Coordinates of N, CA and C in Angstrom, one line a residue:
X1 N 11.4 23.0 7.8 CA 11.4 21.7 7.1 C 10.4 21.8 5.9
X2 N 10.9 21.3 4.8 CA 10.1 21.2 3.6 C 9.7 19.8 3.3
X3 N 8.4 19.5 3.2 CA 7.9 18.2 2.9 C 7.1 18.2 1.6
X4 N 7.4 17.3 0.7 CA 6.6 17.2 -0.5 C 6.0 15.8 -0.5
X5 N 4.7 15.7 -0.8 CA 4.0 14.5 -0.8 C 3.4 14.3 -2.2
X6 N 3.6 13.1 -2.8 CA 2.9 12.8 -4.0 C 2.1 11.5 -3.7
X7 N 0.9 11.5 -3.9 CA 0.0 10.4 -3.5 C -1.1 10.2 -4.5
X8 N -1.7 9.0 -4.5 CA -2.9 8.8 -5.3 C -4.1 8.8 -4.4
X9 N -5.1 9.6 -4.7 CA -6.3 9.6 -3.9 C -7.2 8.4 -4.1
X10 N -6.9 7.6 -5.1 CA -7.7 6.4 -5.3 C -7.2 5.2 -4.4
X11 N -6.1 5.4 -3.7 CA -5.6 4.3 -2.9 C -5.8 4.7 -1.4
X12 N -6.6 4.0 -0.6 CA -6.9 4.4 0.8 C -5.6 4.4 1.6
X13 N -4.6 3.5 1.3 CA -3.4 3.5 2.1 C -2.6 4.7 1.9
X14 N -2.6 5.2 0.7 CA -1.9 6.5 0.4 C -2.6 7.7 1.1
X15 N -3.9 7.7 1.1 CA -4.6 8.7 1.8 C -4.3 8.7 3.3
X16 N -4.2 7.5 3.8 CA -3.9 7.3 5.3 C -2.5 7.9 5.5
X17 N -1.5 7.6 4.7 CA -0.2 8.1 4.8 C -0.1 9.6 4.7
X18 N -0.9 10.1 3.8 CA -0.9 11.6 3.7 C -1.5 12.2 4.9
X19 N -2.6 11.7 5.4 CA -3.2 12.2 6.7 C -2.3 12.1 7.9
X20 N -1.5 11.0 7.9 CA -0.6 10.8 9.1 C 0.4 11.9 9.1
X21 N 1.0 12.2 7.9 CA 2.0 13.2 7.9 C 1.5 14.6 8.4
X22 N 0.3 15.0 7.9 CA -0.3 16.2 8.3 C -0.6 16.2 9.8
X23 N -1.2 15.1 10.3 CA -1.5 15.0 11.7 C -0.3 15.0 12.6
X24 N 0.8 14.3 12.2 CA 2.0 14.2 13.0 C 2.7 15.6 13.1
X25 N 2.7 16.3 12.0 CA 3.3 17.7 12.0 C 2.5 18.6 12.9
X26 N 1.2 18.5 12.8 CA 0.3 19.4 13.7 C 0.4 19.0 15.1
X27 N 0.4 17.7 15.4 CA 0.4 17.3 16.8 C 1.7 17.6 17.5
X28 N 2.8 17.6 16.8 CA 4.1 17.8 17.4 C 4.6 19.2 17.2
X29 N 3.8 20.1 16.7 CA 4.2 21.5 16.5 C 5.4 21.8 15.7
X30 N 5.6 20.9 14.7 CA 6.7 21.0 13.8 C 6.5 22.1 12.8
X31 N 7.5 23.0 12.6 CA 7.3 24.0 11.6 C 7.8 23.4 10.3
X32 N 6.8 23.2 9.4 CA 7.1 22.6 8.1 C 6.1 23.2 7.1
X33 N 6.7 23.3 5.9 CA 5.9 23.6 4.7 C 5.6 22.3 4.0
X34 N 4.3 22.0 3.9 CA 3.9 20.7 3.2 C 3.3 21.1 1.9
X35 N 3.8 20.5 0.8 CA 3.3 20.6 -0.5 C 2.8 19.3 -1.0
X36 N 1.6 19.2 -1.4 CA 1.0 17.9 -1.8 C 0.6 17.9 -3.2
X37 N 0.8 16.8 -3.9 CA 0.4 16.6 -5.3 C -0.3 15.3 -5.4
X38 N -1.4 15.3 -6.1 CA -2.1 14.1 -6.4 C -1.8 13.6 -7.8
X39 N -1.4 12.3 -7.9 CA -1.0 11.8 -9.2 C -1.2 10.3 -9.1
X40 N -1.4 9.6 -10.2 CA -1.6 8.1 -10.2 C -0.2 7.4 -9.9
X41 N 0.2 7.3 -8.7 CA 1.4 6.7 -8.3 C 1.1 5.4 -7.6
X42 N 2.0 4.4 -7.6 CA 1.8 3.1 -7.0 C 2.0 3.1 -5.5
X43 N 2.8 4.1 -5.0 CA 3.0 4.2 -3.6 C 3.2 5.7 -3.3
X44 N 3.0 6.2 -2.1 CA 3.2 7.6 -1.8 C 4.7 7.9 -1.8
X45 N 5.0 9.0 -2.3 CA 6.4 9.5 -2.5 C 6.6 10.7 -1.6
X46 N 7.6 10.6 -0.7 CA 7.8 11.7 0.2 C 9.2 12.2 0.0
X47 N 9.3 13.5 0.0 CA 10.6 14.2 -0.1 C 10.7 15.1 1.1
X48 N 11.6 14.9 2.0 CA 11.8 15.8 3.2 C 13.1 16.5 3.1
X49 N 13.1 17.8 3.0 CA 14.3 18.6 2.9 C 15.2 18.1 1.8
X50 N 14.5 17.8 0.6 CA 15.3 17.4 -0.5 C 15.7 15.9 -0.6
X51 N 15.4 15.1 0.4 CA 15.8 13.7 0.5 C 14.5 12.9 0.3
X52 N 14.6 12.0 -0.7 CA 13.4 11.1 -0.9 C 13.4 10.0 0.2
X53 N 12.2 9.7 0.7 CA 12.0 8.7 1.7 C 12.7 7.4 1.4
X54 N 12.6 7.0 0.1 CA 13.2 5.7 -0.3 C 14.7 5.7 -0.1
X55 N 15.4 6.8 0.0 CA 16.8 6.8 0.2 C 17.1 6.5 1.7
X56 N 16.1 6.5 2.5 CA 16.3 6.2 4.0 C 16.0 4.7 4.3
X57 N 15.6 4.0 3.3 CA 15.2 2.6 3.6 C 16.5 1.8 4.1
X58 N 16.3 1.3 5.3 CA 17.4 0.6 5.9 C 17.2 -0.9 5.8
X59 N 16.0 -1.3 5.7 CA 15.7 -2.8 5.6 C 14.7 -3.0 4.5
X60 N 14.8 -4.1 3.8 CA 13.9 -4.5 2.7 C 12.9 -5.4 3.3
X61 N 11.6 -5.0 3.2 CA 10.5 -5.8 3.7 C 10.3 -7.0 2.7
X62 N 9.9 -8.1 3.2 CA 9.6 -9.2 2.4 C 8.1 -9.2 2.1
X63 N 7.7 -9.5 0.9 CA 6.3 -9.6 0.6 C 5.7 -8.2 0.4
X64 N 4.8 -8.0 -0.5 CA 4.2 -6.7 -0.8 C 5.2 -5.8 -1.5
X65 N 4.8 -4.6 -1.6 CA 5.6 -3.6 -2.3 C 6.7 -3.1 -1.4
X66 N 7.9 -3.3 -1.8 CA 9.1 -2.9 -1.0 C 9.2 -1.4 -0.9
X67 N 8.7 -0.7 -1.8 CA 8.8 0.8 -1.8 C 7.7 1.5 -1.0
X68 N 6.7 0.7 -0.6 CA 5.6 1.3 0.1 C 6.0 1.5 1.6
X69 N 6.1 2.8 2.0 CA 6.5 3.1 3.4 C 5.5 2.7 4.4
X70 N 6.0 2.2 5.6 CA 5.1 2.0 6.7 C 4.8 3.3 7.4
X71 N 3.7 3.3 8.1 CA 3.4 4.6 8.8 C 4.4 4.9 9.9
X72 N 5.0 3.8 10.5 CA 6.0 4.0 11.5 C 7.3 4.6 10.8
X73 N 7.6 4.1 9.6 CA 8.8 4.7 8.9 C 8.6 6.1 8.6
X74 N 7.4 6.5 8.2 CA 7.2 7.9 7.9 C 7.4 8.8 9.2
X75 N 6.8 8.3 10.3 CA 7.0 9.1 11.5 C 8.5 9.1 11.9
X76 N 9.2 8.1 11.8 CA 10.6 8.0 12.2 C 11.4 9.0 11.3
X77 N 11.2 9.0 10.0 CA 11.9 9.9 9.1 C 11.7 11.3 9.5
X78 N 10.4 11.7 9.7 CA 10.1 13.1 10.1 C 10.8 13.4 11.4
X79 N 10.8 12.5 12.4 CA 11.4 12.8 13.6 C 12.9 12.9 13.5
X80 N 13.6 12.1 12.6 CA 15.0 12.2 12.4 C 15.4 13.6 11.8
X81 N 14.5 14.1 10.9 CA 14.8 15.4 10.3 C 14.6 16.5 11.2
X82 N 13.6 16.4 12.2 CA 13.4 17.4 13.2 C 14.7 17.5 14.1
X83 N 15.2 16.4 14.5 CA 16.4 16.4 15.4 C 17.6 16.9 14.6
X84 N 17.7 16.8 13.3 CA 18.8 17.2 12.6 C 18.8 18.8 12.3
X85 N 17.7 19.4 12.6 CA 17.6 20.8 12.3 C 18.3 21.7 13.3

């Protein structure tokens, strides 16, 4: 599994999302190559095996930034990709 993360270190929510991905991969023993980039982005951007996380959005959240992924969404997408391997 290939995971690319683009995040802003000035946003604590993005740092939390970044840490969650690394922790989830380690705790579940998933074989993945994680590449991280720091950039001034409005929300963390995840690409898993060439698919952007935003392409997986199944429901639009009301209020707040619609593109900002929840931690549960990140976990679910990683798990879906593991089962598809």
